[in-house]
Amino acid sequence: MAAAIQPPPHTTIFFSTYLHSLSQTPHRLRKRMLATWTPDQELNQVRLRSGADMKRKLNWLDLVALGIGGMLGVGVFVTAGHVALNISGPSVFISFVIAGVSALLSSLCYTEFSIEIPVAGGAFSYLRVTFGEFVGYFAGANILMEYVLSNAAVARSFTEYLCCAFGVSDPNSWRVEVDGFVKGYSMLDFPAVALIALLTLCLCRSVENLVKPGGLAPFGVKGVLDGAAIVYFSYIGYDSVSTMAEEIQYPSKSLPMGIVGSVVIVSALYCLMALSLCVMVPYDKISDKASFSMAFQNMGWKWASNVVGAGASLGIVASLLVAMLGQARYLCVIGRARLVPSWLAKVHPSTGTPFNATLFLGVCTASIALFTDLEIVFEMISISTLLVFYLVANALIYRRYVITTTNHPLPTLLFLFLLSTSSLGFSLSWKLSHKYYWWGLATFGGFTIATTSFFHYMVHFHSRHLHQSPASKWSVPLMPWPAAASIFLNVFLMTSLKRLAFQRFGVWACLITLFYVLYGVHSTYQAEEVDDEHQAVEGRVIVTKSISLQQFVAASMAGNFLAAGNWILSCNNFVTISLSQQRFIFEIS
């Protein structure tokens, strides 16, 4: 008797299918890289993939509190001392002013987008709707990396301030040093890991010294600007506010107050706290570990050091909680787009939170916090933050003057290219000004202003199809100037970062691009393109009608077959009948 032929194992089928998909990579990249979604699709069709909706319970006051809590701990307790000691000196408060102005301009761009597209995806969703899938994915991957690294840095600062709260003079005394590890990765921080684990579980459940040698700016203007680039990531908290859009009761009213209000309040507090730190202690005596607690300790006020340590620990917990809340919602929406495994997109039906994404990112954050010193991640975080905010400002101009109008895209694209180029020219001229490149400042600066002025005149006086936001919706005033200024400042601050930051960013960019080519583009192609092909009938648009499963079965079991049959016949020329999410779907052409 002949032996039965055994089917090939599942792994063999999967491997051959994957090899076939890889052979189709060029075709799929052409189809998917620039594929865009409409805001309506993001709000309805894509959101359904999470299996449940997030609960809308927040108002504008909640958003302001979230924004302040998310930002304040990072700037005051993590970056202020490090930047004052090593980069800016007493002028660190000016660095916060510059970074605050840039963050305010970026927050205006975020606010308009978050009102038009109130989903949890933040910059990822805004850029995917505007520039296509790959740009959205690239920004989303960078914002996730930035969240994970900044949360790890904040968690390690928690250990330092907690030591001070208990009167321990050495901030490293609660860490475990491991011989043989590379410098910067040898101090294991178990309290930081414990804090991240605790917050992850919670989120899964529910929602005269200035007058010193060197003066105010001992490192010069360059030190002030370099410091601004580093402290910029202290403002990432307002991005977390935008990711709460699906949980806000009245997004169009609450988001402007929540995002812009929190940035303004935190900017003022940052400047005052940074100034007070440099007044208490000479800048060269500031500790870059638990700066405020150590400042009081150096003054002989040990009791105040303990109190500040305890208060700072609580502030860091609040900041970390908001940031971890935002990062999970980013990953959830990226999972909805099928750019990462769809398992990460699931929203728990009882808690209304992205349970799987929260757990996954909690593990990643804890792993980095366990090993990595703060100095290693600072500049890497800043370059990702600046790049994403730069892309969002570009996207707002393109959406305002192209997508929502009938204008040809070429003039706007040319303007964005010239604006970025002139901003880069100005920034490089500034860096090389010690080599007598001052002429570049006037040339590129003047060209930037002239280009923006000409574009402003062209779109407002020669276009017949300008975007006009409905009266009930908020939009950025004085466009395109705020977005153009945001682009300029983000480019300028990026060029202030060190070469090592760009090298590390280049490695990260290659890794996420490789992941997109090997996995993301094939996953989204299967999810979007194949579904479209199944629904298309000779290139015609498909119209769907549906009735609930309960209605159809009840009518049939009651003997009312005629009523059910008449409803089907009313769908003239129906093509298929399928069961989807407990509803009969009748597709007709």
XYZ file of C-alpha atoms in Angstrom:
589
model
C 0.000 0.000 0.000
C 1.447 3.326 -1.037
C 2.316 5.693 1.739
C 0.167 8.796 1.988
C 1.825 11.968 0.778
C 2.507 14.239 3.733
C 1.895 17.972 3.310
C 4.966 20.172 3.733
C 5.468 21.466 7.245
C 4.085 24.885 8.127
C 7.574 26.397 8.495
C 8.454 25.342 4.938
C 5.293 26.951 3.567
C 5.973 30.111 5.543
C 9.606 30.285 4.389
C 8.733 29.816 0.707
C 5.955 32.403 0.977
C 8.347 34.856 2.601
C 10.966 34.295 -0.118
C 8.303 34.999 -2.719
C 7.377 38.199 -0.860
C 11.019 39.308 -0.819
C 11.220 38.816 -4.580
C 8.320 41.272 -4.870
C 10.023 43.919 -2.704
C 10.729 46.524 -5.462
C 7.121 46.357 -6.693
C 5.710 46.581 -3.185
C 7.978 49.473 -2.226
C 6.695 51.442 -5.223
C 3.120 50.676 -4.214
C 3.385 51.287 -0.469
C 6.123 53.839 0.350
C 4.048 56.857 -0.711
C 0.634 55.312 0.003
C -1.465 57.702 2.108
C -4.615 57.385 4.166
C -7.376 59.941 4.564
C -8.195 61.330 8.029
C -11.554 59.550 7.838
C -9.826 56.206 7.264
C -7.482 56.831 10.209
C -10.412 57.752 12.442
C -12.681 54.874 11.483
C -11.347 52.040 9.345
C -7.847 51.715 10.837
C -8.963 52.238 14.424
C -11.279 49.210 14.238
C -8.221 46.940 13.964
C -7.517 47.352 17.679
C -10.633 45.325 18.499
C -11.904 47.885 21.033
C -12.011 51.662 21.461
C -10.082 53.640 24.037
C -12.311 55.289 26.629
C -13.011 59.033 26.234
C -12.773 60.462 29.746
C -10.295 63.376 29.565
C -10.923 67.140 29.407
C -8.657 70.138 28.785
C -7.576 70.384 32.432
C -6.510 66.747 32.397
C -4.431 67.429 29.277
C -2.670 70.437 30.829
C -1.878 68.350 33.904
C -0.586 65.490 31.742
C 1.553 67.871 29.684
C 3.081 69.574 32.720
C 3.649 66.273 34.492
C 5.200 64.745 31.393
C 7.616 67.600 30.742
C 8.529 69.084 34.105
C 10.350 66.108 35.583
C 12.624 65.688 32.559
C 13.847 69.271 32.258
C 14.218 70.114 35.930
C 15.542 66.870 37.355
C 17.339 65.245 34.413
C 18.821 67.746 31.950
C 19.243 71.054 33.837
C 22.253 70.068 35.946
C 24.038 68.158 33.187
C 23.697 71.022 30.686
C 24.644 73.730 33.206
C 27.786 71.859 34.277
C 29.068 70.601 30.939
C 27.598 72.715 28.134
C 25.972 76.088 28.898
C 27.016 77.226 32.354
C 24.737 79.751 34.127
C 23.164 80.638 30.765
C 21.316 77.313 30.828
C 18.086 79.247 31.369
C 18.637 80.925 27.978
C 19.008 77.464 26.456
C 15.607 76.622 27.906
C 14.162 79.832 26.431
C 15.413 78.971 22.923
C 14.251 75.363 23.184
C 10.923 76.558 24.587
C 10.289 78.898 21.644
C 11.064 76.107 19.194
C 8.855 73.675 21.134
C 5.999 76.193 21.199
C 6.121 76.590 17.415
C 6.172 72.816 16.976
C 3.299 72.422 19.421
C 1.160 74.741 17.277
C 1.716 72.427 14.302
C 0.875 69.405 16.436
C -2.291 71.049 17.703
C -3.787 71.675 14.265
C -3.020 68.124 13.183
C -4.396 66.595 16.386
C -7.706 68.413 15.891
C -8.066 67.297 12.274
C -6.879 63.733 12.996
C -7.767 62.964 16.650
C -6.165 59.519 16.859
C -3.528 58.126 19.214
C -0.811 57.944 16.536
C 0.534 61.483 16.938
C 3.279 62.366 14.448
C 3.087 58.904 12.856
C -0.534 59.408 11.798
C -0.025 63.043 10.735
C 2.893 62.169 8.462
C 1.332 59.001 7.056
C -1.745 60.969 6.006
C 0.424 63.714 4.466
C 3.623 62.199 3.047
C 2.855 58.492 2.914
C 3.602 55.269 4.699
C 7.408 55.261 4.832
C 7.809 58.816 6.150
C 5.179 58.099 8.794
C 6.883 54.844 9.743
C 10.332 56.490 9.879
C 9.039 59.246 12.163
C 7.116 56.763 14.299
C 10.164 54.542 14.774
C 12.255 57.551 15.801
C 9.669 58.882 18.218
C 9.408 55.431 19.807
C 13.187 55.205 20.156
C 13.193 58.673 21.691
C 10.474 57.735 24.182
C 12.208 54.533 25.254
C 15.615 56.209 25.694
C 14.250 59.275 27.485
C 12.160 57.122 29.807
C 15.239 55.058 30.621
C 17.175 58.258 31.382
C 14.384 59.588 33.593
C 14.130 56.281 35.464
C 17.867 56.337 36.246
C 17.503 59.891 37.595
C 14.789 58.577 39.902
C 17.370 56.372 41.637
C 19.697 59.339 42.186
C 17.012 61.528 43.771
C 15.647 58.650 45.839
C 19.117 58.227 47.349
C 19.091 61.900 48.329
C 15.612 61.553 49.820
C 17.017 58.947 52.235
C 20.094 61.034 53.014
C 22.543 58.940 50.978
C 25.313 61.212 49.700
C 26.500 59.030 46.810
C 23.792 58.827 44.090
C 25.420 55.662 42.716
C 25.325 53.776 46.013
C 22.082 51.971 45.116
C 23.445 50.774 41.789
C 25.451 47.607 41.231
C 28.795 47.962 39.446
C 29.753 45.020 37.232
C 33.407 44.538 36.303
C 34.165 43.807 32.673
C 31.300 45.832 31.196
C 32.007 48.768 28.878
C 32.152 52.153 30.600
C 28.722 53.751 30.578
C 26.991 50.378 30.789
C 28.557 48.925 33.949
C 26.284 50.455 36.640
C 23.174 48.269 36.887
C 20.169 50.267 38.120
C 17.649 47.863 39.662
C 15.488 50.562 41.357
C 14.906 52.092 37.896
C 13.837 48.699 36.554
C 11.474 48.202 39.504
C 9.898 51.623 38.909
C 9.349 50.942 35.204
C 7.848 47.534 35.976
C 5.458 49.069 38.511
C 4.341 51.843 36.148
C 3.951 49.371 33.290
C 1.536 47.319 35.378
C -0.360 50.475 36.385
C -0.686 51.611 32.760
C -1.885 48.194 31.692
C -4.723 48.577 34.160
C -5.833 52.139 33.423
C -5.053 55.605 32.593
C 25.539 85.608 43.461
C 26.935 82.623 41.932
C 26.316 84.001 38.455
C 29.310 86.342 38.762
C 32.113 83.850 38.295
C 35.022 83.541 35.864
C 33.514 83.356 32.418
C 30.411 85.370 33.364
C 26.915 84.342 32.361
C 28.006 82.259 29.368
C 31.460 80.773 30.062
C 31.076 78.446 27.066
C 30.008 81.292 24.787
C 26.965 81.559 22.560
C 27.832 78.163 21.126
C 27.397 76.638 24.568
C 23.980 78.274 24.922
C 22.789 76.876 21.579
C 24.336 73.453 22.157
C 22.551 73.395 25.486
C 19.267 74.318 23.790
C 19.630 71.330 21.468
C 20.174 68.990 24.424
C 17.366 70.310 26.652
C 14.953 70.259 23.712
C 13.891 66.702 24.457
C 12.629 67.988 27.828
C 9.569 69.189 25.905
C 8.613 65.803 24.460
C 5.782 65.599 27.007
C 3.402 67.611 24.829
C 3.715 64.927 22.172
C 2.277 62.519 24.742
C -0.716 64.830 25.096
C -1.448 64.547 21.368
C -1.474 60.739 21.632
C -4.423 60.983 24.056
C -6.700 62.290 21.280
C -8.845 59.133 21.266
C -9.511 59.510 24.998
C -10.592 63.178 25.019
C -14.241 64.148 25.266
C -14.027 67.304 23.116
C -10.751 67.167 21.103
C -11.237 70.368 19.081
C -11.579 72.465 22.247
C -9.388 70.601 24.713
C -6.294 69.897 22.590
C -5.235 73.529 21.893
C -5.482 74.413 25.581
C -3.818 71.194 26.674
C -0.851 71.244 24.284
C -0.050 74.958 24.017
C -0.958 75.701 27.639
C 1.329 73.019 29.044
C 4.267 74.132 26.858
C 3.950 77.782 27.961
C 3.658 76.928 31.660
C 6.521 74.433 31.612
C 8.802 76.800 29.662
C 8.403 79.452 32.361
C 9.034 76.927 35.139
C 12.101 75.503 33.378
C 13.706 78.923 33.079
C 13.022 79.827 36.717
C 14.297 76.493 38.041
C 17.443 76.572 35.889
C 18.173 80.145 36.976
C 17.665 79.294 40.656
C 20.028 76.310 40.379
C 22.832 78.505 39.035
C 22.145 81.153 41.688
C 22.424 78.616 44.532
C 25.659 76.992 43.365
C 28.504 78.101 41.037
C 27.915 76.357 37.735
C 31.208 74.459 37.932
C 30.155 73.004 41.311
C 26.780 71.698 40.076
C 26.404 67.939 40.245
C 25.089 66.284 37.104
C 23.505 63.621 39.310
C 20.505 64.748 41.433
C 21.498 68.381 40.767
C 18.972 70.169 42.986
C 19.333 67.868 45.983
C 23.121 68.034 45.826
C 22.943 71.837 45.529
C 21.112 72.079 48.863
C 23.506 69.556 50.382
C 26.504 71.658 49.312
C 24.907 74.655 51.025
C 24.667 72.658 54.269
C 20.878 72.269 54.114
C 20.726 68.497 54.399
C 17.060 68.493 55.429
C 16.175 70.476 52.303
C 18.194 68.057 50.191
C 16.142 65.162 51.570
C 12.842 66.971 50.948
C 13.825 67.916 47.393
C 14.968 64.354 46.757
C 11.592 62.999 47.827
C 9.669 65.606 45.824
C 11.845 65.103 42.754
C 11.310 61.354 42.945
C 7.550 61.880 42.803
C 7.937 64.383 39.948
C 10.018 61.896 37.983
C 7.384 59.206 38.530
C 4.725 61.539 37.072
C 6.919 62.388 34.091
C 7.721 58.746 33.439
C 4.073 57.743 33.754
C 2.938 60.220 31.082
C 5.770 59.325 28.700
C 5.150 55.586 29.008
C 1.469 56.213 28.437
C 2.260 58.071 25.199
C 4.779 55.583 23.818
C 2.329 52.677 24.115
C -0.297 54.539 22.110
C 2.224 55.265 19.375
C 3.113 51.602 19.040
C -0.562 50.635 19.120
C -1.367 52.830 16.108
C 1.741 51.670 14.217
C 0.500 48.139 14.845
C -2.893 49.063 13.400
C -1.087 50.059 10.216
C 0.513 46.577 10.205
C 4.022 48.040 10.121
C 4.764 45.975 13.221
C 3.012 42.755 14.319
C -0.731 43.350 14.754
C -0.549 41.786 18.233
C 0.827 45.132 19.428
C -2.286 46.992 18.210
C -4.759 45.226 20.477
C -6.727 47.334 22.940
C -7.905 45.454 26.013
C -11.737 45.418 25.941
C -12.184 45.896 29.692
C -9.482 48.484 30.469
C -9.557 50.304 27.117
C -5.735 50.484 27.060
C -3.101 49.179 24.583
C -2.142 46.318 26.894
C 0.334 44.454 24.673
C 2.171 47.580 23.489
C 2.514 48.792 27.075
C 4.051 45.509 28.217
C 6.447 45.261 25.274
C 7.773 48.815 25.594
C 7.983 48.477 29.370
C 10.389 45.566 28.934
C 12.462 47.520 26.367
C 12.666 50.606 28.590
C 13.612 48.600 31.674
C 16.378 46.798 29.774
C 17.987 50.074 28.679
C 17.515 51.727 32.086
C 19.289 48.801 33.745
C 22.564 49.306 31.862
C 22.868 52.701 30.161
C 24.190 55.962 31.656
C 22.389 59.238 30.954
C 25.174 60.887 28.949
C 25.047 58.174 26.286
C 21.388 58.758 25.418
C 21.009 62.565 25.698
C 22.065 63.589 22.184
C 20.510 60.533 20.544
C 17.158 61.532 22.045
C 17.477 65.156 20.938
C 18.284 64.423 17.293
C 15.232 62.166 16.967
C 12.966 64.730 18.631
C 14.175 67.553 16.408
C 13.836 65.461 13.244
C 10.246 64.410 13.990
C 9.160 67.961 14.842
C 10.870 69.192 11.656
C 8.874 66.669 9.596
C 5.581 67.633 11.278
C 6.135 71.327 10.467
C 6.807 70.435 6.815
C 3.705 68.257 6.761
C 1.491 71.052 8.092
C 2.555 73.431 5.308
C 2.063 70.756 2.652
C -1.322 69.732 4.000
C -2.548 73.317 4.398
C -1.568 74.467 0.914
C -1.776 71.278 -1.189
C -3.849 68.421 0.205
C -6.790 70.508 1.410
C -6.811 72.601 -1.787
C -6.587 72.031 -5.525
C -3.189 73.736 -5.732
C -0.395 72.019 -7.638
C 2.135 70.514 -5.183
C 5.283 71.688 -7.007
C 5.409 75.294 -5.657
C 4.930 74.129 -2.073
C 7.502 71.340 -2.408
C 9.966 73.806 -3.935
C 9.379 76.220 -1.053
C 9.949 73.485 1.544
C 13.155 72.411 -0.210
C 14.501 75.979 -0.415
C 13.509 76.692 3.185
C 15.301 73.596 4.491
C 18.355 74.252 2.314
C 18.694 77.885 3.383
C 18.157 76.922 7.040
C 20.926 74.343 6.729
C 23.183 76.898 5.017
C 22.610 79.408 7.822
C 23.260 76.757 10.476
C 26.509 75.570 8.896
C 27.656 79.174 8.443
C 27.064 79.713 12.149
C 29.131 76.650 13.066
C 31.947 77.838 10.791
C 31.711 81.509 11.761
C 35.083 81.290 13.553
C 36.555 80.663 10.101
C 35.147 83.925 8.723
C 31.988 82.483 7.212
C 29.920 85.382 8.590
C 28.812 86.306 5.070
C 26.786 83.085 5.009
C 24.635 84.227 7.926
C 23.405 87.312 6.083
C 23.055 85.505 2.756
C 21.171 82.425 3.956
C 19.232 84.282 6.647
C 18.026 86.870 4.157
C 17.164 84.182 1.620
C 15.119 82.279 4.233
C 13.041 85.360 5.067
C 12.645 86.356 1.412
C 11.560 82.856 0.359
C 8.976 82.613 3.133
C 7.667 86.106 2.359
C 7.274 85.299 -1.331
C 5.494 82.010 -0.599
C 3.204 83.772 1.879
C 2.313 86.370 -0.743
C 1.781 83.745 -3.439
C -0.562 81.483 -1.491
C -2.603 84.224 0.109
C -3.074 86.537 -2.836
C -2.831 84.338 -5.925
C -4.519 81.100 -4.883
C -8.252 80.762 -5.303
C -8.554 77.582 -3.270
C -7.054 78.383 0.096
C -7.665 76.072 3.014
C -10.227 77.576 5.383
C -10.736 75.754 8.644
C -14.314 75.543 9.849
C -15.198 78.099 12.501
C -15.535 75.327 15.097
C -11.933 74.144 14.559
C -8.694 75.720 15.684
C -5.874 76.305 13.193
C -2.371 77.785 13.388
C -2.523 81.565 12.844
C -0.196 83.593 10.608
C 0.684 80.624 8.421
C 3.182 79.781 6.971
C 5.412 81.782 9.338
C 5.086 79.670 12.542
C 5.712 76.404 10.675
C 8.591 77.944 8.687
C 10.176 79.252 11.895
C 9.799 75.793 13.435
C 11.586 74.230 10.450
C 14.405 76.776 10.717
C 14.915 76.319 14.467
C 14.778 72.525 14.314
C 17.415 72.441 11.566
C 19.548 74.969 13.442
C 19.436 73.022 16.707
C 20.138 69.717 14.945
C 23.395 71.090 13.553
C 24.422 72.010 17.116
C 24.652 68.346 18.081
C 27.908 66.400 18.042
C 29.069 64.158 15.211
C 28.649 61.057 17.384
C 24.908 61.740 17.638
C 24.597 61.702 13.843
C 26.658 58.516 13.593
C 24.424 56.713 16.091
C 21.344 58.087 14.374
C 22.650 56.843 11.019
C 22.974 53.313 12.409
C 19.457 53.487 13.836
C 18.053 54.833 10.553
C 19.626 51.944 8.631
C 18.179 49.394 11.063
C 14.607 50.697 10.921
C 14.770 51.054 7.130
C 15.964 47.453 6.874
C 13.078 46.333 9.092
C 10.626 48.189 6.853
C 12.038 46.567 3.702
C 12.160 43.053 5.195
C 8.888 43.137 7.141
C 6.860 46.351 7.180
C 6.225 46.837 3.464
C 5.181 43.194 2.989
C 2.891 43.237 6.009
C 1.095 46.405 4.917
C 0.914 45.172 1.323
C -0.851 42.019 2.460
C -3.165 43.980 4.739
C -4.081 46.738 2.287
C -3.370 45.795 -1.317
C -4.590 42.190 -1.225
C -7.803 43.239 0.512
C -8.369 45.883 -2.151
C -7.835 43.325 -4.928
C -10.388 40.961 -3.385
C -12.953 43.748 -3.137
C -12.421 45.163 -6.628
C -14.706 43.938 -9.445
C -13.270 44.799 -12.849
C -11.855 48.035 -11.505
C -15.226 49.350 -10.284
C -15.833 50.909 -6.869
C -17.483 48.579 -4.350
C -20.485 49.718 -2.318
C -21.399 47.760 0.817
C -24.662 47.308 2.677
C -25.006 45.463 5.926
C -27.537 44.218 8.418
C -26.806 42.712 11.792
C -26.479 38.968 12.128
C -29.130 38.994 14.840
C -31.611 40.853 12.603
C -31.085 38.463 9.679
C -31.320 35.268 11.744
C -34.311 36.522 13.737
C -36.210 37.336 10.559
C -35.405 33.949 9.035
C -36.200 31.868 12.122
C -39.508 33.680 12.555
C -40.495 32.403 9.141
C -40.178 35.835 7.605
C -37.932 34.595 4.781
C -39.732 36.930 2.387
C -38.575 40.037 4.293
C -34.984 38.832 4.422
C -35.061 37.805 0.783
C -36.497 41.129 -0.337
C -33.713 42.969 1.485
C -31.088 40.911 -0.347
C -32.799 41.430 -3.684
C -32.772 45.209 -3.063
C -28.982 44.971 -3.406
C -29.112 44.721 -7.179
C -26.316 42.699 -8.768
C -24.776 41.762 -5.436
C -21.483 39.958 -5.806
C -20.687 38.268 -2.508
C -22.206 37.670 0.892
C -19.792 37.326 3.797
C -19.854 37.327 7.573
C -17.659 40.037 9.120
C -17.725 41.117 12.772
C -21.179 39.605 13.346
C -22.727 41.352 10.329
C -23.772 40.089 6.893
C -21.973 42.173 4.259
C -23.578 42.458 0.822
C -21.117 43.848 -1.718
C -22.586 45.343 -4.883
C -21.124 47.181 -7.849
